[in-house]
Coordinates of C-alpha atoms (C1' of nucleotides) in Angstrom, one line a residue:
Chain B
M1 CA -8.2 -10.4 -27.1
I2 CA -7.9 -12.9 -24.3
N3 CA -11.3 -14.3 -24.8
P4 CA -14.2 -13.2 -27.0
Q5 CA -16.4 -13.6 -24.0
V6 CA -16.1 -11.0 -21.2
R7 CA -15.1 -12.6 -18.0
V8 CA -14.7 -10.6 -14.8
R9 CA -14.1 -11.5 -11.2
F10 CA -14.6 -10.2 -7.7
A11 CA -11.7 -11.4 -5.6
P12 CA -12.1 -10.5 -2.0
S13 CA -10.1 -11.8 0.9
P14 CA -12.3 -13.3 3.5
T15 CA -12.0 -10.9 6.4
G16 CA -15.3 -11.8 8.0
Y17 CA -17.7 -9.5 6.4
L18 CA -18.4 -7.8 3.0
H19 CA -17.2 -4.2 3.1
V20 CA -19.5 -1.7 1.3
G21 CA -16.5 -0.7 -0.9
G22 CA -16.3 -4.4 -1.8
L23 CA -20.0 -4.4 -2.6
R24 CA -19.5 -1.6 -5.0
T25 CA -16.5 -3.4 -6.6
A26 CA -18.6 -6.5 -6.9
L27 CA -21.5 -4.6 -8.3
Y28 CA -19.5 -2.9 -11.0
N29 CA -18.0 -6.3 -12.0
F30 CA -21.5 -7.8 -12.0
L31 CA -23.0 -5.0 -14.0
F32 CA -20.2 -5.1 -16.5
A33 CA -20.5 -8.8 -17.0
R34 CA -24.3 -8.7 -17.4
K35 CA -24.2 -5.8 -19.7
N36 CA -21.7 -7.6 -22.0
N37 CA -23.3 -11.0 -21.7
G38 CA -20.2 -12.2 -19.9
K39 CA -19.4 -14.2 -16.8
F40 CA -19.0 -13.0 -13.3
V41 CA -16.7 -15.1 -11.1
L42 CA -16.2 -15.1 -7.4
R43 CA -12.7 -16.0 -6.3
I44 CA -11.7 -16.2 -2.7
E45 CA -8.2 -14.8 -2.0
D46 CA -7.4 -16.7 1.1
T47 CA -3.6 -16.9 0.9
D48 CA -2.9 -15.3 4.2
R49 CA -3.1 -18.0 6.8
N50 CA -2.5 -15.6 9.6
R51 CA -5.7 -13.8 8.8
F52 CA -8.0 -16.8 8.6
V53 CA -11.4 -16.1 9.9
E54 CA -13.9 -18.8 10.7
G55 CA -17.0 -18.6 8.6
A56 CA -15.8 -15.6 6.6
V57 CA -16.4 -17.1 3.2
E58 CA -19.9 -18.1 4.2
N59 CA -20.6 -14.5 5.3
L60 CA -19.2 -13.1 2.2
I61 CA -21.3 -15.3 0.0
A62 CA -24.5 -14.7 2.1
A63 CA -24.0 -10.9 1.7
L64 CA -23.4 -11.1 -2.0
K65 CA -26.5 -13.2 -2.4
W66 CA -28.6 -10.9 -0.2
A67 CA -27.6 -8.0 -2.5
G68 CA -28.6 -10.0 -5.5
L69 CA -25.2 -10.2 -7.1
Q70 CA -25.3 -13.8 -8.3
Y71 CA -22.0 -15.0 -9.7
D72 CA -21.7 -17.6 -12.4
E73 CA -18.7 -19.4 -11.0
G74 CA -17.4 -19.5 -7.5
P75 CA -16.5 -21.7 -4.5
D76 CA -20.0 -23.1 -4.3
I77 CA -20.8 -23.0 -8.0
S78 CA -18.5 -25.2 -10.0
G79 CA -17.2 -24.0 -13.3
P80 CA -14.6 -24.9 -15.8
Y81 CA -11.8 -23.0 -14.1
G82 CA -12.1 -24.1 -10.5
P83 CA -11.3 -24.4 -7.8
Y84 CA -12.2 -20.9 -6.9
M85 CA -10.5 -20.8 -3.5
Q86 CA -6.8 -19.9 -3.8
S87 CA -5.9 -22.1 -0.8
Q88 CA -6.9 -25.0 -3.0
R89 CA -4.6 -24.0 -5.9
L90 CA -1.2 -24.1 -4.3
E91 CA 0.4 -26.6 -6.7
I92 CA -0.6 -24.4 -9.6
Y93 CA 1.3 -21.4 -8.1
H94 CA 4.3 -23.4 -7.4
K95 CA 4.4 -24.7 -10.9
Y96 CA 4.4 -21.2 -12.4
A97 CA 6.9 -19.9 -9.8
Q98 CA 9.2 -22.7 -10.9
E99 CA 8.8 -21.7 -14.5
L100 CA 9.8 -18.2 -13.6
I101 CA 12.9 -19.4 -11.7
S102 CA 14.0 -21.6 -14.6
Q103 CA 13.9 -18.5 -16.8
G104 CA 15.8 -16.3 -14.3
K105 CA 12.8 -14.1 -13.8
A106 CA 12.4 -15.1 -10.2
Y107 CA 14.8 -16.5 -7.6
Y108 CA 15.0 -18.2 -4.2
C109 CA 15.7 -15.9 -1.3
F110 CA 16.9 -17.4 2.0
C111 CA 17.3 -14.1 3.9
T112 CA 16.0 -14.2 7.4
P113 CA 13.4 -11.7 8.7
E114 CA 16.2 -10.3 10.9
R115 CA 18.4 -9.5 7.9
L116 CA 15.5 -8.0 6.1
E117 CA 14.7 -5.8 9.1
A118 CA 18.3 -4.7 9.4
L119 CA 18.4 -3.9 5.7
R120 CA 15.4 -1.8 6.0
E121 CA 16.7 0.1 8.9
E122 CA 20.0 0.6 7.2
Q123 CA 18.3 2.0 4.1
Q124 CA 16.2 4.3 6.2
R125 CA 19.3 5.6 8.0
M126 CA 20.9 6.3 4.7
K127 CA 17.8 8.2 3.8
L128 CA 17.3 6.2 0.6
P129 CA 14.2 7.2 -1.2
Q130 CA 12.7 3.8 -0.8
A131 CA 13.4 0.6 1.1
K132 CA 13.9 -2.3 -1.3
Y133 CA 15.3 -5.8 -1.2
D134 CA 19.0 -5.7 -2.2
K135 CA 18.9 -8.8 -4.5
H136 CA 21.4 -10.4 -2.2
C137 CA 20.2 -14.0 -2.9
L138 CA 20.0 -13.4 -6.6
H139 CA 23.8 -13.7 -6.6
L140 CA 24.0 -17.0 -4.8
S141 CA 25.8 -19.7 -6.8
P142 CA 23.8 -22.7 -8.1
K143 CA 25.7 -24.7 -5.6
E144 CA 24.8 -22.5 -2.6
I145 CA 21.2 -22.6 -3.7
E146 CA 21.3 -26.3 -4.0
E147 CA 22.8 -26.7 -0.5
N148 CA 20.3 -24.3 1.1
L149 CA 17.4 -26.1 -0.5
N150 CA 18.7 -29.5 0.7
R151 CA 19.2 -28.1 4.2
N152 CA 15.6 -27.1 4.2
I153 CA 16.3 -23.5 5.2
S154 CA 13.3 -21.2 5.2
K155 CA 12.9 -19.7 1.8
V156 CA 10.8 -17.5 -0.3
I157 CA 10.6 -16.9 -4.1
R158 CA 11.1 -13.4 -5.3
L159 CA 10.4 -11.6 -8.6
N160 CA 13.5 -10.5 -10.3
V161 CA 12.8 -7.0 -11.3
E162 CA 15.1 -5.6 -14.0
P163 CA 16.3 -2.1 -13.1
N164 CA 16.0 1.0 -15.3
K165 CA 12.9 -0.1 -17.2
K166 CA 9.8 1.9 -17.9
I167 CA 6.7 0.0 -17.0
E168 CA 3.6 1.3 -18.6
F169 CA 0.0 0.1 -18.9
D170 CA -3.4 1.4 -19.7
D171 CA -6.4 1.7 -17.4
V172 CA -9.9 2.4 -18.6
I173 CA -10.5 4.9 -15.8
R174 CA -7.0 6.4 -15.3
E175 CA -5.9 6.1 -19.0
H176 CA -2.1 5.8 -19.3
V177 CA 0.0 5.1 -16.2
E178 CA 3.8 4.8 -16.0
F179 CA 6.2 3.5 -13.4
D180 CA 10.0 3.3 -13.2
S181 CA 11.1 -0.3 -12.4
N182 CA 13.7 1.1 -10.0
N183 CA 10.7 1.9 -7.8
V184 CA 9.4 -1.7 -7.9
D185 CA 10.7 -4.0 -5.2
D186 CA 11.6 -7.6 -5.8
Q187 CA 8.3 -8.7 -4.5
V188 CA 7.9 -12.0 -2.7
L189 CA 5.9 -14.4 -4.9
I190 CA 5.8 -17.5 -2.7
K191 CA 6.0 -17.1 1.0
S192 CA 8.0 -19.3 3.3
D193 CA 4.8 -21.1 4.3
G194 CA 4.4 -22.1 0.7
Y195 CA 1.4 -19.9 0.1
P196 CA 1.6 -17.4 -2.8
T197 CA 1.3 -13.7 -2.3
Y198 CA -1.6 -11.8 -3.8
H199 CA 0.5 -10.6 -6.7
L200 CA 1.4 -14.0 -8.0
A201 CA -1.9 -15.7 -7.3
N202 CA -4.0 -13.0 -8.8
V203 CA -2.0 -12.9 -12.0
V204 CA -1.9 -16.7 -12.4
D205 CA -5.6 -17.1 -11.6
D206 CA -6.7 -14.2 -13.8
H207 CA -4.8 -15.8 -16.7
L208 CA -6.0 -19.3 -16.1
M209 CA -9.5 -18.2 -15.5
Q210 CA -9.5 -16.3 -18.7
I211 CA -10.3 -13.0 -17.0
T212 CA -10.7 -10.3 -19.6
H213 CA -11.2 -7.2 -17.4
V214 CA -9.7 -6.6 -14.0
I215 CA -12.0 -4.2 -12.2
R216 CA -10.8 -3.5 -8.7
G217 CA -10.2 -0.7 -6.1
E218 CA -7.6 2.0 -6.6
E219 CA -5.5 0.7 -3.7
W220 CA -4.2 -1.8 -6.3
L221 CA -3.0 0.7 -8.8
S222 CA 0.4 1.0 -7.2
S223 CA 1.0 -2.8 -7.4
T224 CA -0.2 -3.1 -10.9
P225 CA 3.4 -2.7 -12.3
K226 CA 4.3 -5.9 -10.5
H227 CA 1.4 -7.7 -12.1
V228 CA 2.3 -6.3 -15.5
L229 CA 5.8 -7.6 -15.1
L230 CA 4.4 -11.0 -14.3
Y231 CA 2.2 -11.1 -17.3
D232 CA 5.1 -10.1 -19.5
A233 CA 7.4 -12.7 -17.8
F234 CA 5.0 -15.4 -18.5
G235 CA 4.3 -14.1 -22.0
W236 CA 0.6 -13.7 -21.2
E237 CA -1.7 -11.2 -22.6
R238 CA -2.6 -8.5 -20.1
P239 CA -6.3 -8.1 -19.1
V240 CA -7.9 -4.7 -19.4
F241 CA -7.4 -2.8 -16.1
A242 CA -10.0 -0.6 -14.4
H243 CA -9.1 0.9 -11.0
L244 CA -12.1 2.2 -9.2
P245 CA -12.0 5.3 -7.0
L246 CA -12.2 4.7 -3.2
L247 CA -15.2 5.1 -0.9
L248 CA -14.5 7.7 1.7
N249 CA -15.5 8.7 5.3
P250 CA -17.0 12.2 5.7
D251 CA -13.5 13.5 6.5
R252 CA -12.4 12.1 3.1
S253 CA -10.2 9.3 4.5
K254 CA -10.6 5.8 3.2
L255 CA -14.0 4.4 4.4
S256 CA -13.3 2.7 7.7
K257 CA -15.0 1.0 10.6
R258 CA -14.0 3.7 13.0
Q259 CA -16.3 6.2 11.4
G260 CA -19.4 4.3 11.0
D261 CA -20.7 1.1 9.5
V262 CA -18.8 -0.5 6.7
A263 CA -20.2 -4.0 6.5
V264 CA -23.1 -4.7 4.1
E265 CA -24.5 -6.8 7.0
D266 CA -24.7 -3.7 9.1
Y267 CA -26.9 -1.9 6.6
R268 CA -29.0 -5.0 6.0
D269 CA -29.6 -5.3 9.8
K270 CA -30.4 -1.6 10.1
G271 CA -33.3 -2.2 7.7
Y272 CA -31.9 -0.9 4.4
L273 CA -33.4 -2.5 1.3
K274 CA -30.9 -4.2 -1.0
E275 CA -32.4 -2.2 -3.8
A276 CA -31.6 1.1 -2.1
L277 CA -28.0 0.0 -1.1
I278 CA -27.3 -1.1 -4.6
N279 CA -28.8 2.0 -6.2
F280 CA -26.8 4.2 -3.8
V281 CA -23.5 2.5 -4.1
A282 CA -23.8 2.3 -7.9
L283 CA -24.0 6.1 -8.0
L284 CA -20.9 6.5 -5.9
G285 CA -18.4 7.0 -8.7
W286 CA -20.6 6.4 -11.7
N287 CA -23.5 8.0 -13.5
A288 CA -25.1 7.5 -16.8
G289 CA -24.6 11.1 -17.8
D290 CA -28.2 12.1 -17.3
D291 CA -30.3 13.2 -14.3
K292 CA -31.7 9.9 -13.3
E293 CA -31.0 8.9 -9.7
F294 CA -33.5 6.2 -9.1
Y295 CA -32.5 2.8 -10.5
Y296 CA -33.4 -0.8 -10.3
I297 CA -30.6 -3.2 -11.0
D298 CA -31.8 -4.1 -14.5
E299 CA -31.6 -0.4 -15.5
L300 CA -28.1 -0.2 -14.1
I301 CA -27.1 -3.2 -16.2
E302 CA -28.5 -1.6 -19.3
K303 CA -26.8 1.8 -18.7
F304 CA -23.5 0.8 -17.1
S305 CA -20.1 1.4 -18.7
L306 CA -16.6 1.6 -17.2
E307 CA -15.8 4.7 -19.3
R308 CA -18.3 6.7 -17.2
V309 CA -16.7 5.7 -13.9
N310 CA -15.2 8.8 -12.1
K311 CA -11.6 9.2 -11.0
A312 CA -12.1 10.8 -7.6
G313 CA -13.1 9.1 -4.4
A314 CA -16.7 9.5 -3.1
V315 CA -18.0 10.2 0.4
F316 CA -20.5 7.7 1.6
D317 CA -23.4 10.0 2.5
L318 CA -26.0 8.4 4.7
Q319 CA -28.7 11.1 4.1
K320 CA -28.9 10.3 0.5
L321 CA -29.0 6.5 1.2
N322 CA -31.9 7.2 3.5
W323 CA -33.7 9.1 0.9
L324 CA -33.2 6.3 -1.6
N325 CA -34.4 3.8 0.9
A326 CA -37.6 5.7 1.4
E327 CA -38.0 6.0 -2.4
H328 CA -37.6 2.3 -2.9
L329 CA -39.8 1.4 -0.1
R330 CA -42.6 3.6 -1.4
K331 CA -42.3 1.9 -4.8
K332 CA -43.0 -1.5 -3.3
T333 CA -46.5 -3.0 -3.4
D334 CA -48.5 -3.1 -0.1
D335 CA -48.3 -6.8 -0.2
E336 CA -44.6 -6.8 -0.4
I337 CA -44.3 -4.4 2.5
L338 CA -46.8 -6.5 4.4
E339 CA -44.5 -9.5 4.3
M340 CA -41.5 -7.5 5.4
L341 CA -43.5 -5.8 8.1
K342 CA -44.7 -9.1 9.5
K343 CA -41.2 -10.3 9.8
E344 CA -40.2 -7.1 11.6
I345 CA -43.1 -7.5 14.0
E346 CA -42.0 -11.0 14.8
N347 CA -38.7 -9.5 16.1
S348 CA -40.3 -6.7 18.0
E349 CA -42.0 -6.1 21.3
Y350 CA -45.3 -6.4 19.5
K351 CA -44.8 -10.0 18.5
S352 CA -48.1 -10.9 20.2
A353 CA -50.1 -7.9 19.2
N354 CA -51.9 -10.1 16.7
L355 CA -53.0 -7.5 14.1
S356 CA -54.7 -8.9 11.1
D357 CA -53.3 -8.6 7.6
E358 CA -56.2 -6.4 6.8
K359 CA -55.3 -4.0 9.6
L360 CA -51.6 -4.1 8.8
L361 CA -52.4 -3.3 5.2
L362 CA -54.4 -0.3 6.3
I363 CA -51.5 0.9 8.4
I364 CA -49.1 0.4 5.5
Q365 CA -51.4 2.5 3.2
A366 CA -51.7 5.2 5.9
M367 CA -48.0 5.4 6.7
K368 CA -46.3 4.6 3.4
E369 CA -45.5 8.3 2.6
R370 CA -44.2 8.9 6.0
V371 CA -41.5 6.2 6.5
T372 CA -37.9 5.5 5.6
F373 CA -37.6 2.0 6.9
V374 CA -40.0 -0.9 7.2
R375 CA -39.6 -0.8 11.0
D376 CA -41.0 2.8 11.0
F377 CA -44.4 1.2 10.3
I378 CA -44.1 0.1 13.9
Y379 CA -42.0 2.6 15.7
S380 CA -43.2 5.8 14.3
C381 CA -46.8 4.8 14.8
K382 CA -46.8 2.6 17.9
Y383 CA -50.3 3.8 18.7
F384 CA -51.6 1.3 16.2
F385 CA -50.1 -1.5 18.3
E386 CA -50.9 -0.2 21.8
A387 CA -52.8 2.6 23.4
P388 CA -50.7 5.7 24.1
T389 CA -49.3 5.8 27.6
D390 CA -48.3 9.4 27.5
Y391 CA -49.1 12.5 25.5
E392 CA -46.8 15.0 23.8
Q393 CA -46.4 17.9 26.2
K394 CA -46.1 20.5 23.5
A395 CA -49.3 19.4 21.8
I396 CA -51.2 19.5 25.1
E397 CA -50.1 23.1 25.6
K398 CA -51.0 24.1 22.1
N399 CA -54.2 22.3 21.5
W400 CA -55.8 21.3 24.9
K401 CA -58.0 24.2 25.8
E402 CA -60.5 24.8 28.6
D403 CA -63.4 23.3 26.7
T404 CA -61.6 20.5 24.9
S405 CA -62.7 17.8 27.3
L406 CA -66.3 18.7 26.7
H407 CA -65.9 18.8 23.0
L408 CA -64.2 15.3 22.9
L409 CA -66.9 13.9 25.2
R410 CA -69.5 15.2 22.8
L411 CA -67.6 13.6 19.9
K412 CA -67.3 10.4 21.8
D413 CA -71.0 10.3 22.4
E414 CA -71.7 10.7 18.8
F415 CA -69.2 8.1 17.8
E416 CA -70.9 5.7 20.1
K417 CA -74.1 5.9 18.1
L418 CA -72.4 4.7 15.0
T419 CA -72.5 1.1 13.9
N420 CA -69.6 -0.2 11.9
P421 CA -68.5 3.3 11.0
S422 CA -66.5 4.0 7.8
K423 CA -63.9 6.8 7.4
E424 CA -66.6 8.9 5.9
D425 CA -68.9 8.3 8.9
Y426 CA -66.3 9.6 11.3
E427 CA -65.7 12.6 9.1
Q428 CA -69.4 13.3 8.8
V429 CA -69.9 13.1 12.6
L430 CA -67.0 15.4 13.3
T431 CA -68.1 17.9 10.8
Q432 CA -71.5 18.0 12.3
V433 CA -70.3 18.3 15.9
A434 CA -68.0 21.1 14.9
E435 CA -70.9 22.9 13.3
E436 CA -73.1 22.4 16.3
L437 CA -70.4 23.5 18.7
N438 CA -69.7 26.4 16.3
V439 CA -65.9 25.7 16.2
G440 CA -63.5 25.0 13.4
K441 CA -62.8 21.3 12.6
G442 CA -59.2 21.8 13.6
K443 CA -60.4 22.6 17.1
L444 CA -61.6 19.0 17.4
I445 CA -59.1 17.2 15.2
H446 CA -55.9 18.2 16.9
P447 CA -57.0 17.2 20.4
L448 CA -58.7 14.1 19.1
R449 CA -55.4 13.1 17.4
L450 CA -53.6 13.7 20.6
A451 CA -56.1 11.7 22.6
V452 CA -56.1 8.6 20.4
S453 CA -52.4 8.6 19.4
G454 CA -50.6 10.6 22.0
Q455 CA -48.9 12.4 19.2
S456 CA -49.4 15.6 17.2
T457 CA -48.4 14.1 13.9
G458 CA -49.5 11.2 11.8
P459 CA -51.7 10.0 9.0
G460 CA -55.1 11.6 8.1
M461 CA -57.4 11.8 11.1
F462 CA -60.1 9.7 9.7
D463 CA -57.8 7.0 8.5
L464 CA -56.4 6.9 12.0
L465 CA -59.8 6.5 13.6
Y466 CA -60.9 3.9 11.1
I467 CA -57.8 1.8 11.6
L468 CA -58.1 2.0 15.3
G469 CA -61.8 1.0 15.3
K470 CA -64.8 2.5 17.1
D471 CA -64.4 0.8 20.5
E472 CA -60.7 1.6 20.7
V473 CA -61.3 5.2 19.8
I474 CA -63.9 5.6 22.4
K475 CA -61.8 3.9 25.0
R476 CA -58.8 6.1 24.2
I477 CA -60.8 9.3 24.3
K478 CA -62.0 8.5 27.8
T479 CA -58.5 7.6 29.1
A480 CA -57.0 10.7 27.5
I481 CA -59.5 13.0 29.1
E482 CA -58.7 11.6 32.5
K483 CA -54.9 11.5 32.0
I484 CA -54.5 14.9 30.4
K485 CA -56.7 16.4 33.1
A486 CA -54.3 15.1 35.6
L487 CA -51.3 16.3 33.7
I488 CA -52.6 19.8 33.4
K489 CA -53.4 20.1 37.1
Chain O
rG1 C1' 10.5 10.5 2.6
rG2 C1' 9.7 7.9 -2.4
rC3 C1' 6.2 6.5 -6.2
rG4 C1' 1.3 6.7 -8.1
rC5 C1' -3.6 8.7 -8.4
rG6 C1' -6.9 12.6 -7.6
rU7 C1' -9.1 18.0 -6.8
rU8 C1' -16.7 21.4 -9.9
rC9 C1' -22.1 23.8 -4.4
rG10 C1' -21.8 20.7 2.7
rU11 C1' -22.4 15.7 0.0
rC12 C1' -23.1 12.6 -4.8
rU13 C1' -22.5 14.5 -9.5
rA14 C1' -23.5 16.9 -15.1
rG15 C1' -19.9 19.2 -18.0
rU16 C1' -14.7 16.4 -23.1
rG17 C1' -12.7 24.6 -26.0
rG18 C1' -17.9 28.8 -27.4
rC19 C1' -25.0 26.2 -26.2
rU20 C1' -22.8 28.0 -19.0
rU21 C1' -25.4 34.3 -15.7
rA22 C1' -21.6 26.4 -14.3
rG23 C1' -27.1 22.1 -14.7
rG24 C1' -29.4 18.1 -11.5
rA25 C1' -30.0 15.2 -6.9
rC26 C1' -29.6 14.7 -1.3
rG27 C1' -29.6 17.9 2.8
rC28 C1' -31.1 23.0 4.4
rC29 C1' -34.7 27.3 4.1
rG30 C1' -39.4 29.5 2.3
rC31 C1' -44.3 29.2 -0.2
rC32 C1' -48.5 26.2 -2.0
rC33 C1' -51.6 22.0 -0.9
rU34 C1' -53.6 20.7 4.0
rC35 C1' -56.8 18.5 10.2
rU36 C1' -51.1 17.5 11.7
rC37 C1' -46.8 15.2 9.8
rA38 C1' -45.3 13.4 5.4
rA39 C1' -45.6 12.8 0.1
rG40 C1' -46.2 16.2 -4.0
rG41 C1' -45.7 21.1 -6.6
rC42 C1' -43.1 25.8 -6.8
rG43 C1' -39.1 28.8 -5.3
rG44 C1' -34.4 30.2 -2.5
rA45 C1' -29.6 30.1 -0.3
rG46 C1' -25.3 27.3 -1.7
rA47 C1' -19.3 26.3 -6.4
rU48 C1' -14.4 33.2 -7.8
rC49 C1' -14.8 25.0 -11.2
rA50 C1' -7.9 23.9 -5.3
rC51 C1' -4.2 27.9 -6.5
rG52 C1' -0.7 30.2 -10.0
rG53 C1' 1.1 30.5 -14.8
rG54 C1' 0.6 29.5 -19.9
rU55 C1' -1.9 27.9 -25.1
rU56 C1' -6.2 30.2 -27.6
rC57 C1' -10.1 35.3 -30.4
rG58 C1' -12.3 32.2 -26.3
rA59 C1' -10.7 27.3 -20.8
rA60 C1' -14.1 24.1 -15.5
rU61 C1' -12.7 21.8 -20.1
rC62 C1' -5.7 21.6 -23.3
rC63 C1' -0.3 22.2 -21.2
rC64 C1' 3.2 23.2 -17.0
rG65 C1' 4.0 24.2 -11.9
rU66 C1' 2.4 24.6 -6.7
rA67 C1' -0.7 23.2 -2.8
rC68 C1' -3.7 19.9 -0.5
rG69 C1' -6.0 15.0 -0.1
rC70 C1' -5.8 9.9 -0.7
rG71 C1' -3.5 5.2 -2.0
rC72 C1' 0.9 2.1 -2.1
rU73 C1' 5.6 1.6 -0.1
rA74 C1' 5.0 -6.3 4.2
rC75 C1' 6.8 -13.4 3.6
rC76 C1' -1.6 -8.4 4.1
rA77 C1' -5.0 -8.5 0.6

RNA sequence: GGCGCGUUCGUCUAGUGGCUUAGGACGCCGCCCUCUCAAGGCGGAGAUCACGGGUUCGAAUCCCGUACGCGCUACCA
């Protein structure tokens, strides 16, 4: 055992945003760490200088924090194994690369990109099963190497892969996996710019940081033999590997930008709750073995295990995410929703609508069962924020009859007599008017709804009237009669 | 092409040799509730468990092969 305490890491490269697949990887690491009273480390794999993106690390950290995946050690949270940015650990990688060279397990390579390119083409022409480096520089004499080094020729350090060896390792999810070393290239360990490649850096860091379990995406499975070779070359104990299935597009290709949103930030901006996103993504490739689908993160921590992670990739299905979002939203208290709604209103066209908290709370209660997103409290019931400007054509045709105007006028007159009416008062009046007019209540309710909201659907009629308030209701009935009359003509 | 991994309703999945006429969830359809829409309740359609061989009294479950999909095959991670 590397360490009696579980230590896991999420090791993204800073591409500019957090991919939802990365979110799931981070989540599983987080859940595993919390479940086992271990530590969750964030390590930034920024060893590719060509792909440097300004502000990427900050975005990544912000997205992780938004999702609630707090790490114990990371670039901005110091720990005993820092620094946690690989670009700040260059000397360390060089030291270990030298150690490998001195043991003959790695070697300098001075080949030019042109020679490499030519080699590749040659191998392709010969229809070799696989393009591989030909170990040309492995056979340089010590003197030649010395000279090249002194002349400052561009160089890399390569792993010296012994041919004809079976490389095997165990994976919690895939069980036993085997590779033939003849299929493993002499991977570059240190690039000509002095930066390490992923393969060297991740092995060195995982060892130095005492990582016990490497939980990462399946795209890494094929390079794991290189990592295993490195652990063995250094004489280090291997961590437990767990390669997660990929997240897929609806057409089952790897989840990509081209087919929809992939950034956690996109979902956050669209109004998804972090609880829903976490819940959803947790279930993409894992389940507790029961029928439960609705989870808060604490329950996920309690139930999570790597053994129950699936092998096959999972399609990211927005419909189910939407359902979970609605479920989580409904479970929130009215006050919690109020705070979110007020922020949403601040960013909407109704910024200056000035509805009181009391009124907003009433809207929340009336609409809670009818929304998927917080912003639906505005956009699926705009009539609470402004008088309707037009009226659903279909509803007019269906519910606006010859005598409707008269009925509504009558209703309006009765409403006018009320002082400070309650929901019940409205209902009582309407029932009474319906009786006197000798019509069903529906005959009044449907056109009334249309008149005050412009729509044919919405919360209970009397809730609607009560929230709008007597004056507004009367005003809207009057305008509706006028406008709809004109529309029918 | 090579190597690796995978394959149960449209989608996420349960299932680890007999409990399975393959269960649940989302979505879809219908009914109930009802002033509408939701929510909720009830019900329905939907999977010859990729295909073909074995092993076994018995296989979605074990083995082999094939097909298909995906990943890797960089001085990217």
